[in-house]
Amino acid sequence: MKKIVILGSGAGGTMAAAHLRKHLSVDEWRITIVDNDEEHHYQPGWLFIPFGIYTRDDCVKPKRDFIPKGVEFLLDEVVGINPDQNYAETKANGKLPYDILIVATGCDIAPDEVEGLEEWKADPEGNEHTIFSLSGALALAKRLKRFEKGKLVFNIAEMPHKCPVVPMEFVFLADWYFRENGVRDDVQIELVTPNTGIFTKPIATKVLSKTAEEKNILVKPNFDLAEVDTAGKRLISPSGETADYDLMVSTMPNLGADFIDESGLGDGMGYLMTDHHTLKSVKYDNIYAVGDVSNVPTSKAGSVAHYQAELVTENILREIEGLEPKASFDGHSTCFIVSGYDKAFLFDFNYKTEPLPGKYPFPALGPFDLVGESHMNYWGKMMFKWVYWNLLLTGKELPLEPQMSMAGKFWPAFAK
């Protein structure tokens, strides 16, 4: 019997297992998922916890509820990969031989990478916070209730980080939250980023910058973080430039697993060196990457993991049939950006094409508006939690193509 081993049972690993199990005979292919955690987190939900929109129970469910029938779930810690001898090594079970390996171990925050940020772990209810962990989001929910005056800074510590639209969503929701609580006039909100603008795509930057200006949200671009002075409540850049805060929320630096670099498969940050279009390891033909663990230059977001899981499944099935894998992944990402007051934007883009206006997912019909802000987009964002738990993780077919479509999209007048 041949073996497929999947490292990681987050969004990417779980979806890949569901798609593969539907197509491969249980008599011919054994599929094993390895993970050291029993809880599955709906990570997009962490954003909403500090504002009282979601609770912990909205964001956490048992992983075993989503492991497909006929797939073995091994609760264990991966400590290495031997790509020359085709086995992964775990802490308790030792060597796991594979014919095909899918690495879907994601990435995690690494506060120790920046001096001062590590103090967040020692004082989770202090003035330094993050929403990129469940515990961080829950602690920030308590802190925001007590914050009625001062300067709130959201800082992008470095790139890449999970879901690049989250910083904009957070500051837009903070504007709504403080207005609803009657203290917005006493709270200054600023986004401090190493990017040249509020976002990395020109059309999106123009649209979101206008929204930030209308909401009286400041944007401080080109700020590289070198240190956090928690006593003085200052962010410090390598050149000595500072940004003061009373309450700071950070993306934190993000890194992949150490064993990926130690196995000779990584890029020095724990991300698997991945062909940008086939999603194969650049070094080994029988290793694929799905989700945040890859170093492809696109968003580290759930929609990307979904598109990648579909393509990796297709390529593995092609190779089993003796065909060449398709080099068809185009960096497709679809992101709702909540803007407050039950409205949201929707961006659909890939490696080469930035977000363009139009309708999604059906050209001319929608029901969602691309680039534009609408109530329907907001309800699409909120509906996504149900879609995630009930459709995506279980491998159900959705009208969402892995490749970005240009049908029904157009270049806005200001971008021509």
CSV table of C-alpha atoms in Angstrom, one decimal:
chain,number,residue,atom,x,y,z
A,1,MET,CA,0.0,0.0,0.0
A,2,LYS,CA,1.3,3.5,-0.9
A,3,LYS,CA,1.3,6.2,1.7
A,4,ILE,CA,0.5,9.9,1.7
A,5,VAL,CA,1.6,11.7,4.9
A,6,ILE,CA,0.2,15.2,5.6
A,7,LEU,CA,2.0,17.3,8.2
A,8,GLY,CA,-0.4,19.6,9.9
A,9,SER,CA,-4.2,19.5,10.3
A,10,GLY,CA,-5.1,23.2,9.9
A,11,ALA,CA,-7.1,24.5,7.0
A,12,GLY,CA,-4.7,23.4,4.3
A,13,GLY,CA,-3.9,20.0,5.5
A,14,THR,CA,-7.5,19.1,6.4
A,15,MET,CA,-8.8,20.3,3.0
A,16,ALA,CA,-6.1,18.4,1.1
A,17,ALA,CA,-6.9,15.2,3.0
A,18,ALA,CA,-10.7,15.6,2.3
A,19,HIS,CA,-10.1,16.1,-1.4
A,20,LEU,CA,-7.6,13.3,-1.8
A,21,ARG,CA,-9.6,10.7,0.2
A,22,LYS,CA,-12.6,11.3,-2.2
A,23,HIS,CA,-10.4,10.3,-5.2
A,24,LEU,CA,-8.0,7.6,-3.9
A,25,SER,CA,-8.9,4.0,-3.0
A,26,VAL,CA,-8.5,3.1,0.7
A,27,ASP,CA,-7.2,-0.2,-0.5
A,28,GLU,CA,-4.4,1.3,-2.4
A,29,TRP,CA,-3.5,4.6,-0.6
A,30,ARG,CA,-3.1,5.2,3.1
A,31,ILE,CA,-3.5,8.8,4.1
A,32,THR,CA,-2.2,10.0,7.5
A,33,ILE,CA,-2.4,13.4,9.0
A,34,VAL,CA,0.0,14.3,11.8
A,35,ASP,CA,-0.5,17.1,14.3
A,36,ASN,CA,0.4,17.8,17.9
A,37,ASP,CA,-2.8,19.7,18.7
A,38,GLU,CA,-6.4,18.5,19.1
A,39,GLU,CA,-8.1,21.9,18.5
A,40,HIS,CA,-8.9,23.3,15.1
A,41,HIS,CA,-8.9,27.1,15.1
A,42,TYR,CA,-11.0,29.3,12.8
A,43,GLN,CA,-8.2,31.9,12.6
A,44,PRO,CA,-10.2,34.6,10.8
A,45,GLY,CA,-12.5,34.7,13.8
A,46,TRP,CA,-9.7,35.9,16.1
A,47,LEU,CA,-10.1,39.4,14.6
A,48,PHE,CA,-13.7,39.6,15.9
A,49,ILE,CA,-13.1,38.4,19.5
A,50,PRO,CA,-11.7,41.7,20.9
A,51,PHE,CA,-14.8,43.6,19.6
A,52,GLY,CA,-17.3,41.2,21.2
A,53,ILE,CA,-18.5,39.9,17.8
A,54,TYR,CA,-17.2,36.3,18.2
A,55,THR,CA,-16.4,34.3,21.3
A,56,ARG,CA,-13.9,31.5,21.8
A,57,ASP,CA,-16.6,28.9,21.0
A,58,ASP,CA,-17.1,30.4,17.6
A,59,CYS,CA,-13.5,29.9,16.7
A,60,VAL,CA,-12.5,26.5,18.2
A,61,LYS,CA,-13.7,23.0,17.5
A,62,PRO,CA,-12.2,19.5,17.8
A,63,LYS,CA,-9.9,18.6,14.9
A,64,ARG,CA,-11.2,15.0,14.9
A,65,ASP,CA,-14.6,16.3,13.8
A,66,PHE,CA,-13.1,17.3,10.5
A,67,ILE,CA,-10.7,14.4,9.8
A,68,PRO,CA,-12.3,12.6,6.8
A,69,LYS,CA,-13.4,9.0,7.2
A,70,GLY,CA,-10.6,6.7,6.0
A,71,VAL,CA,-7.9,9.2,7.0
A,72,GLU,CA,-5.7,8.3,10.0
A,73,PHE,CA,-5.1,11.1,12.5
A,74,LEU,CA,-1.9,10.8,14.5
A,75,LEU,CA,-1.5,13.0,17.5
A,76,ASP,CA,2.2,13.6,17.6
A,77,GLU,CA,4.9,16.2,17.1
A,78,VAL,CA,6.9,16.3,13.9
A,79,VAL,CA,10.6,16.8,14.6
A,80,GLY,CA,12.1,16.3,11.2
A,81,ILE,CA,11.9,15.3,7.5
A,82,ASN,CA,14.4,13.1,5.7
A,83,PRO,CA,13.6,13.9,2.1
A,84,ASP,CA,16.3,11.6,0.7
A,85,GLN,CA,14.9,8.5,2.5
A,86,ASN,CA,11.3,9.6,2.2
A,87,TYR,CA,10.2,9.7,5.8
A,88,ALA,CA,9.0,12.2,8.4
A,89,GLU,CA,10.1,11.8,12.0
A,90,THR,CA,7.8,12.3,15.0
A,91,LYS,CA,8.5,12.5,18.6
A,92,ALA,CA,6.5,9.5,19.8
A,93,ASN,CA,6.0,7.3,16.7
A,94,GLY,CA,9.4,7.7,15.2
A,95,LYS,CA,9.7,7.4,11.4
A,96,LEU,CA,6.7,7.7,9.1
A,97,PRO,CA,7.5,6.5,5.6
A,98,TYR,CA,5.8,8.3,2.7
A,99,ASP,CA,5.5,8.1,-1.1
A,100,ILE,CA,4.1,11.6,-1.2
A,101,LEU,CA,4.5,14.2,1.5
A,102,ILE,CA,2.3,17.3,2.0
A,103,VAL,CA,3.7,19.9,4.3
A,104,ALA,CA,0.9,22.0,5.8
A,105,THR,CA,2.4,23.1,9.1
A,106,GLY,CA,1.6,26.8,8.7
A,107,CYS,CA,3.4,29.5,10.5
A,108,ASP,CA,3.2,31.0,14.0
A,109,ILE,CA,4.0,34.2,15.8
A,110,ALA,CA,7.6,34.7,17.0
A,111,PRO,CA,7.6,37.6,19.5
A,112,ASP,CA,11.1,36.8,20.6
A,113,GLU,CA,12.4,38.0,17.2
A,114,VAL,CA,11.9,41.7,18.2
A,115,GLU,CA,13.3,43.1,21.4
A,116,GLY,CA,10.5,44.1,23.7
A,117,LEU,CA,7.7,42.1,22.0
A,118,GLU,CA,8.6,39.1,24.0
A,119,GLU,CA,7.2,40.9,27.1
A,120,TRP,CA,3.7,40.3,25.7
A,121,LYS,CA,4.0,36.7,26.8
A,122,ALA,CA,4.9,37.8,30.4
A,123,ASP,CA,2.1,40.4,30.7
A,124,PRO,CA,-0.8,39.4,28.3
A,125,GLU,CA,-3.0,42.1,29.8
A,126,GLY,CA,-0.5,45.0,29.5
A,127,ASN,CA,-0.2,47.6,26.8
A,128,GLU,CA,1.3,45.3,24.1
A,129,HIS,CA,-1.0,42.8,22.4
A,130,THR,CA,-1.7,40.6,19.4
A,131,ILE,CA,-4.8,39.1,17.7
A,132,PHE,CA,-2.7,36.5,15.9
A,133,SER,CA,-3.3,33.9,18.6
A,134,LEU,CA,-6.5,32.9,20.5
A,135,SER,CA,-5.0,33.8,23.9
A,136,GLY,CA,-3.9,37.2,22.5
A,137,ALA,CA,-7.4,37.9,21.1
A,138,LEU,CA,-9.1,37.0,24.4
A,139,ALA,CA,-6.7,39.1,26.4
A,140,LEU,CA,-7.2,42.1,24.1
A,141,ALA,CA,-10.9,41.8,24.5
A,142,LYS,CA,-10.5,42.5,28.2
A,143,ARG,CA,-8.1,45.4,27.6
A,144,LEU,CA,-10.2,47.2,25.0
A,145,LYS,CA,-13.1,47.4,27.5
A,146,ARG,CA,-10.8,49.5,29.7
A,147,PHE,CA,-9.4,51.6,27.0
A,148,GLU,CA,-11.3,54.9,26.7
A,149,LYS,CA,-8.6,57.4,26.0
A,150,GLY,CA,-5.2,57.6,24.3
A,151,LYS,CA,-3.5,56.4,21.2
A,152,LEU,CA,-4.1,52.9,19.8
A,153,VAL,CA,-1.4,51.7,17.3
A,154,PHE,CA,-1.7,48.7,15.1
A,155,ASN,CA,1.8,47.7,14.0
A,156,ILE,CA,2.9,45.4,11.2
A,157,ALA,CA,6.1,44.1,12.8
A,158,GLU,CA,7.4,42.6,9.5
A,159,MET,CA,6.3,40.8,6.4
A,160,PRO,CA,5.0,38.2,5.7
A,161,HIS,CA,2.3,37.8,8.3
A,162,LYS,CA,-1.0,35.9,8.3
A,163,CYS,CA,-3.8,37.5,6.3
A,164,PRO,CA,-2.4,40.9,5.1
A,165,VAL,CA,-5.8,42.6,5.2
A,166,VAL,CA,-6.3,42.0,8.9
A,167,PRO,CA,-4.5,45.3,10.0
A,168,MET,CA,-6.9,47.4,8.0
A,169,GLU,CA,-9.9,45.4,9.3
A,170,PHE,CA,-8.7,45.9,12.8
A,171,VAL,CA,-8.3,49.7,12.6
A,172,PHE,CA,-11.7,50.0,10.8
A,173,LEU,CA,-13.4,47.9,13.5
A,174,ALA,CA,-11.6,49.8,16.2
A,175,ASP,CA,-13.1,53.1,14.8
A,176,TRP,CA,-16.6,51.5,14.9
A,177,TYR,CA,-16.0,50.0,18.3
A,178,PHE,CA,-14.9,53.2,20.0
A,179,ARG,CA,-17.7,55.3,18.3
A,180,GLU,CA,-20.3,52.8,19.5
A,181,ASN,CA,-18.9,53.2,23.0
A,182,GLY,CA,-18.9,57.0,22.8
A,183,VAL,CA,-15.2,57.5,23.2
A,184,ARG,CA,-13.9,57.8,19.6
A,185,ASP,CA,-13.1,61.5,20.0
A,186,ASP,CA,-10.7,60.6,22.9
A,187,VAL,CA,-9.0,57.7,21.0
A,188,GLN,CA,-6.4,58.2,18.2
A,189,ILE,CA,-6.0,55.3,15.9
A,190,GLU,CA,-2.8,54.8,13.8
A,191,LEU,CA,-1.6,52.0,11.5
A,192,VAL,CA,2.2,51.8,11.5
A,193,THR,CA,3.5,49.7,8.7
A,194,PRO,CA,6.8,48.8,6.9
A,195,ASN,CA,4.9,49.0,3.6
A,196,THR,CA,4.8,52.1,1.4
A,197,GLY,CA,1.1,52.5,2.0
A,198,ILE,CA,-1.9,51.0,3.8
A,199,PHE,CA,-1.7,47.9,1.5
A,200,THR,CA,0.6,46.4,-1.0
A,201,LYS,CA,-1.6,46.7,-4.1
A,202,PRO,CA,-2.0,50.2,-5.7
A,203,ILE,CA,-5.7,50.1,-6.4
A,204,ALA,CA,-6.5,48.6,-3.0
A,205,THR,CA,-4.2,51.1,-1.4
A,206,LYS,CA,-6.1,54.0,-3.0
A,207,VAL,CA,-9.5,52.7,-1.9
A,208,LEU,CA,-8.5,51.8,1.6
A,209,SER,CA,-6.5,55.0,2.1
A,210,LYS,CA,-9.6,57.1,1.3
A,211,THR,CA,-11.6,55.0,3.8
A,212,ALA,CA,-8.9,55.5,6.5
A,213,GLU,CA,-8.9,59.2,5.9
A,214,GLU,CA,-12.7,59.4,6.2
A,215,LYS,CA,-12.5,57.5,9.5
A,216,ASN,CA,-9.7,59.8,10.8
A,217,ILE,CA,-7.3,56.9,11.0
A,218,LEU,CA,-3.6,57.8,10.6
A,219,VAL,CA,-1.2,55.7,8.5
A,220,LYS,CA,2.5,55.8,9.1
A,221,PRO,CA,4.3,54.0,6.2
A,222,ASN,CA,7.9,52.9,5.7
A,223,PHE,CA,8.4,52.1,9.4
A,224,ASP,CA,10.6,49.1,10.0
A,225,LEU,CA,10.4,47.8,13.5
A,226,ALA,CA,13.6,47.2,15.4
A,227,GLU,CA,12.6,47.4,19.0
A,228,VAL,CA,9.6,48.0,21.3
A,229,ASP,CA,10.3,50.2,24.4
A,230,THR,CA,7.5,48.9,26.6
A,231,ALA,CA,8.5,51.2,29.5
A,232,GLY,CA,8.4,54.3,27.3
A,233,LYS,CA,5.5,52.9,25.1
A,234,ARG,CA,7.4,53.5,21.9
A,235,LEU,CA,8.1,51.6,18.7
A,236,ILE,CA,11.7,52.2,17.5
A,237,SER,CA,13.0,51.8,13.9
A,238,PRO,CA,16.6,50.9,13.0
A,239,SER,CA,17.2,54.6,12.2
A,240,GLY,CA,15.9,55.7,15.5
A,241,GLU,CA,12.5,56.9,14.3
A,242,THR,CA,9.7,56.4,16.9
A,243,ALA,CA,6.0,55.8,17.1
A,244,ASP,CA,4.4,56.4,20.5
A,245,TYR,CA,1.4,54.4,21.7
A,246,ASP,CA,-0.8,53.9,24.8
A,247,LEU,CA,-2.0,50.6,23.5
A,248,MET,CA,-0.2,48.6,20.8
A,249,VAL,CA,-1.5,45.6,18.8
A,250,SER,CA,1.2,43.8,16.7
A,251,THR,CA,1.1,41.2,14.0
A,252,MET,CA,4.3,39.9,15.6
A,253,PRO,CA,7.0,38.4,13.3
A,254,ASN,CA,5.9,35.1,11.8
A,255,LEU,CA,8.0,32.0,11.2
A,256,GLY,CA,7.5,28.5,10.0
A,257,ALA,CA,8.7,25.4,11.9
A,258,ASP,CA,12.4,24.9,12.7
A,259,PHE,CA,12.5,21.4,11.4
A,260,ILE,CA,11.7,22.6,7.9
A,261,ASP,CA,15.0,24.5,7.7
A,262,GLU,CA,16.8,21.8,9.6
A,263,SER,CA,15.7,19.3,6.9
A,264,GLY,CA,17.2,21.4,4.2
A,265,LEU,CA,13.8,22.3,2.7
A,266,GLY,CA,13.4,25.8,4.1
A,267,ASP,CA,14.2,29.4,3.2
A,268,GLY,CA,15.8,30.3,6.6
A,269,MET,CA,12.5,31.4,8.1
A,270,GLY,CA,10.9,28.0,8.3
A,271,TYR,CA,8.9,28.4,5.1
A,272,LEU,CA,9.2,25.5,2.6
A,273,MET,CA,10.9,26.6,-0.6
A,274,THR,CA,8.0,26.1,-3.1
A,275,ASP,CA,7.6,26.3,-6.8
A,276,HIS,CA,5.2,29.2,-7.2
A,277,HIS,CA,3.0,27.5,-9.7
A,278,THR,CA,3.1,23.7,-9.1
A,279,LEU,CA,3.3,24.1,-5.3
A,280,LYS,CA,6.0,21.4,-5.2
A,281,SER,CA,9.2,21.6,-3.2
A,282,VAL,CA,11.9,23.2,-5.4
A,283,LYS,CA,14.2,20.3,-4.3
A,284,TYR,CA,12.1,17.2,-4.2
A,285,ASP,CA,9.4,16.0,-6.6
A,286,ASN,CA,7.3,14.1,-4.1
A,287,ILE,CA,6.9,16.9,-1.6
A,288,TYR,CA,4.1,19.5,-1.8
A,289,ALA,CA,3.3,22.6,0.3
A,290,VAL,CA,-0.2,23.8,1.2
A,291,GLY,CA,-1.1,27.0,3.1
A,292,ASP,CA,1.0,29.3,5.2
A,293,VAL,CA,4.1,27.1,5.2
A,294,SER,CA,4.9,27.8,1.6
A,295,ASN,CA,7.1,30.7,0.6
A,296,VAL,CA,5.0,31.6,-2.5
A,297,PRO,CA,4.5,35.4,-2.7
A,298,THR,CA,0.8,35.6,-2.0
A,299,SER,CA,-1.4,36.0,1.0
A,300,LYS,CA,-1.1,33.7,4.0
A,301,ALA,CA,-4.9,33.3,4.2
A,302,GLY,CA,-7.6,30.7,4.3
A,303,SER,CA,-8.8,31.3,0.8
A,304,VAL,CA,-5.3,30.7,-0.5
A,305,ALA,CA,-5.0,27.4,1.4
A,306,HIS,CA,-8.3,26.4,-0.2
A,307,TYR,CA,-7.2,27.1,-3.7
A,308,GLN,CA,-3.8,25.5,-3.1
A,309,ALA,CA,-5.4,22.3,-1.6
A,310,GLU,CA,-7.5,21.9,-4.7
A,311,LEU,CA,-4.5,22.3,-7.0
A,312,VAL,CA,-2.2,20.0,-5.0
A,313,THR,CA,-4.9,17.4,-5.1
A,314,GLU,CA,-5.2,17.7,-8.9
A,315,ASN,CA,-1.4,17.5,-9.3
A,316,ILE,CA,-1.0,14.5,-7.1
A,317,LEU,CA,-3.8,12.7,-9.0
A,318,ARG,CA,-2.1,13.6,-12.3
A,319,GLU,CA,1.2,12.2,-11.1
A,320,ILE,CA,-0.4,9.0,-9.9
A,321,GLU,CA,-1.7,8.6,-13.5
A,322,GLY,CA,1.7,9.2,-14.9
A,323,LEU,CA,1.0,12.8,-16.1
A,324,GLU,CA,3.0,16.0,-15.5
A,325,PRO,CA,1.7,18.3,-12.7
A,326,LYS,CA,0.1,21.5,-13.8
A,327,ALA,CA,2.0,24.7,-13.2
A,328,SER,CA,-1.3,26.5,-12.8
A,329,PHE,CA,-1.3,28.1,-9.4
A,330,ASP,CA,-1.4,31.9,-10.0
A,331,GLY,CA,-1.3,33.2,-6.4
A,332,HIS,CA,-5.1,33.6,-6.2
A,333,SER,CA,-6.4,35.2,-3.1
A,334,THR,CA,-9.9,36.3,-2.1
A,335,CYS,CA,-10.2,38.6,0.9
A,336,PHE,CA,-13.2,40.3,2.6
A,337,ILE,CA,-12.1,43.4,4.5
A,338,VAL,CA,-14.6,44.4,7.2
A,339,SER,CA,-14.9,48.2,7.4
A,340,GLY,CA,-17.3,48.7,10.3
A,341,TYR,CA,-21.0,49.4,10.5
A,342,ASP,CA,-22.0,46.1,8.8
A,343,LYS,CA,-20.0,46.9,5.6
A,344,ALA,CA,-17.0,45.3,4.0
A,345,PHE,CA,-14.8,45.4,0.9
A,346,LEU,CA,-13.9,42.4,-1.2
A,347,PHE,CA,-10.6,42.0,-3.0
A,348,ASP,CA,-9.8,39.2,-5.5
A,349,PHE,CA,-6.2,39.2,-6.9
A,350,ASN,CA,-3.2,37.0,-7.8
A,351,TYR,CA,0.5,37.3,-8.4
A,352,LYS,CA,0.2,39.6,-11.4
A,353,THR,CA,-3.2,41.2,-11.2
A,354,GLU,CA,-4.3,43.5,-8.4
A,355,PRO,CA,-7.8,43.8,-7.1
A,356,LEU,CA,-10.2,45.1,-9.7
A,357,PRO,CA,-13.9,46.2,-9.6
A,358,GLY,CA,-16.6,43.8,-10.7
A,359,LYS,CA,-18.9,41.1,-9.3
A,360,TYR,CA,-18.0,37.9,-7.4
A,361,PRO,CA,-18.2,34.9,-7.7
A,362,PHE,CA,-20.5,35.2,-10.7
A,363,PRO,CA,-19.7,37.9,-13.3
A,364,ALA,CA,-22.4,40.6,-13.6
A,365,LEU,CA,-24.5,38.7,-11.0
A,366,GLY,CA,-22.4,38.7,-7.8
A,367,PRO,CA,-23.9,38.9,-5.3
A,368,PHE,CA,-20.7,40.4,-3.9
A,369,ASP,CA,-19.1,43.7,-5.0
A,370,LEU,CA,-15.3,43.6,-5.8
A,371,VAL,CA,-13.3,46.6,-4.5
A,372,GLY,CA,-16.5,48.4,-3.6
A,373,GLU,CA,-17.9,48.6,0.0
A,374,SER,CA,-21.3,47.0,0.7
A,375,HIS,CA,-23.5,45.4,3.3
A,376,MET,CA,-23.7,42.3,1.2
A,377,ASN,CA,-19.9,41.9,1.4
A,378,TYR,CA,-20.1,42.1,5.2
A,379,TRP,CA,-22.7,39.4,5.3
A,380,GLY,CA,-20.5,37.3,3.0
A,381,LYS,CA,-17.7,37.7,5.5
A,382,MET,CA,-19.9,36.7,8.4
A,383,MET,CA,-21.3,33.8,6.4
A,384,PHE,CA,-17.8,32.5,5.7
A,385,LYS,CA,-17.5,31.1,9.2
A,386,TRP,CA,-20.4,28.6,8.5
A,387,VAL,CA,-18.9,27.9,5.0
A,388,TYR,CA,-15.5,27.2,6.6
A,389,TRP,CA,-16.8,24.7,9.2
A,390,ASN,CA,-19.4,23.0,7.1
A,391,LEU,CA,-18.1,23.1,3.5
A,392,LEU,CA,-14.5,24.0,3.1
A,393,LEU,CA,-13.0,21.7,5.7
A,394,THR,CA,-15.2,18.8,4.5
A,395,GLY,CA,-14.0,19.1,0.9
A,396,LYS,CA,-17.4,20.1,-0.5
A,397,GLU,CA,-17.5,21.5,-4.1
A,398,LEU,CA,-17.9,25.3,-4.2
A,399,PRO,CA,-18.2,27.7,-7.2
A,400,LEU,CA,-14.7,29.0,-6.4
A,401,GLU,CA,-11.9,28.4,-9.0
A,402,PRO,CA,-8.3,28.0,-7.9
A,403,GLN,CA,-7.3,30.3,-10.7
A,404,MET,CA,-8.4,33.9,-10.7
A,405,SER,CA,-10.9,34.8,-13.4
A,406,MET,CA,-10.9,38.2,-15.2
A,407,ALA,CA,-14.5,37.7,-16.3
A,408,GLY,CA,-16.7,40.7,-15.4
A,409,LYS,CA,-13.8,42.7,-14.0
A,410,PHE,CA,-12.6,46.1,-15.3
A,411,TRP,CA,-9.9,48.6,-14.6
A,412,PRO,CA,-11.2,51.7,-12.7
A,413,ALA,CA,-10.8,55.0,-14.4
A,414,PHE,CA,-8.2,56.3,-11.9
A,415,ALA,CA,-5.9,53.3,-12.6
A,416,LYS,CA,-5.9,53.5,-16.4
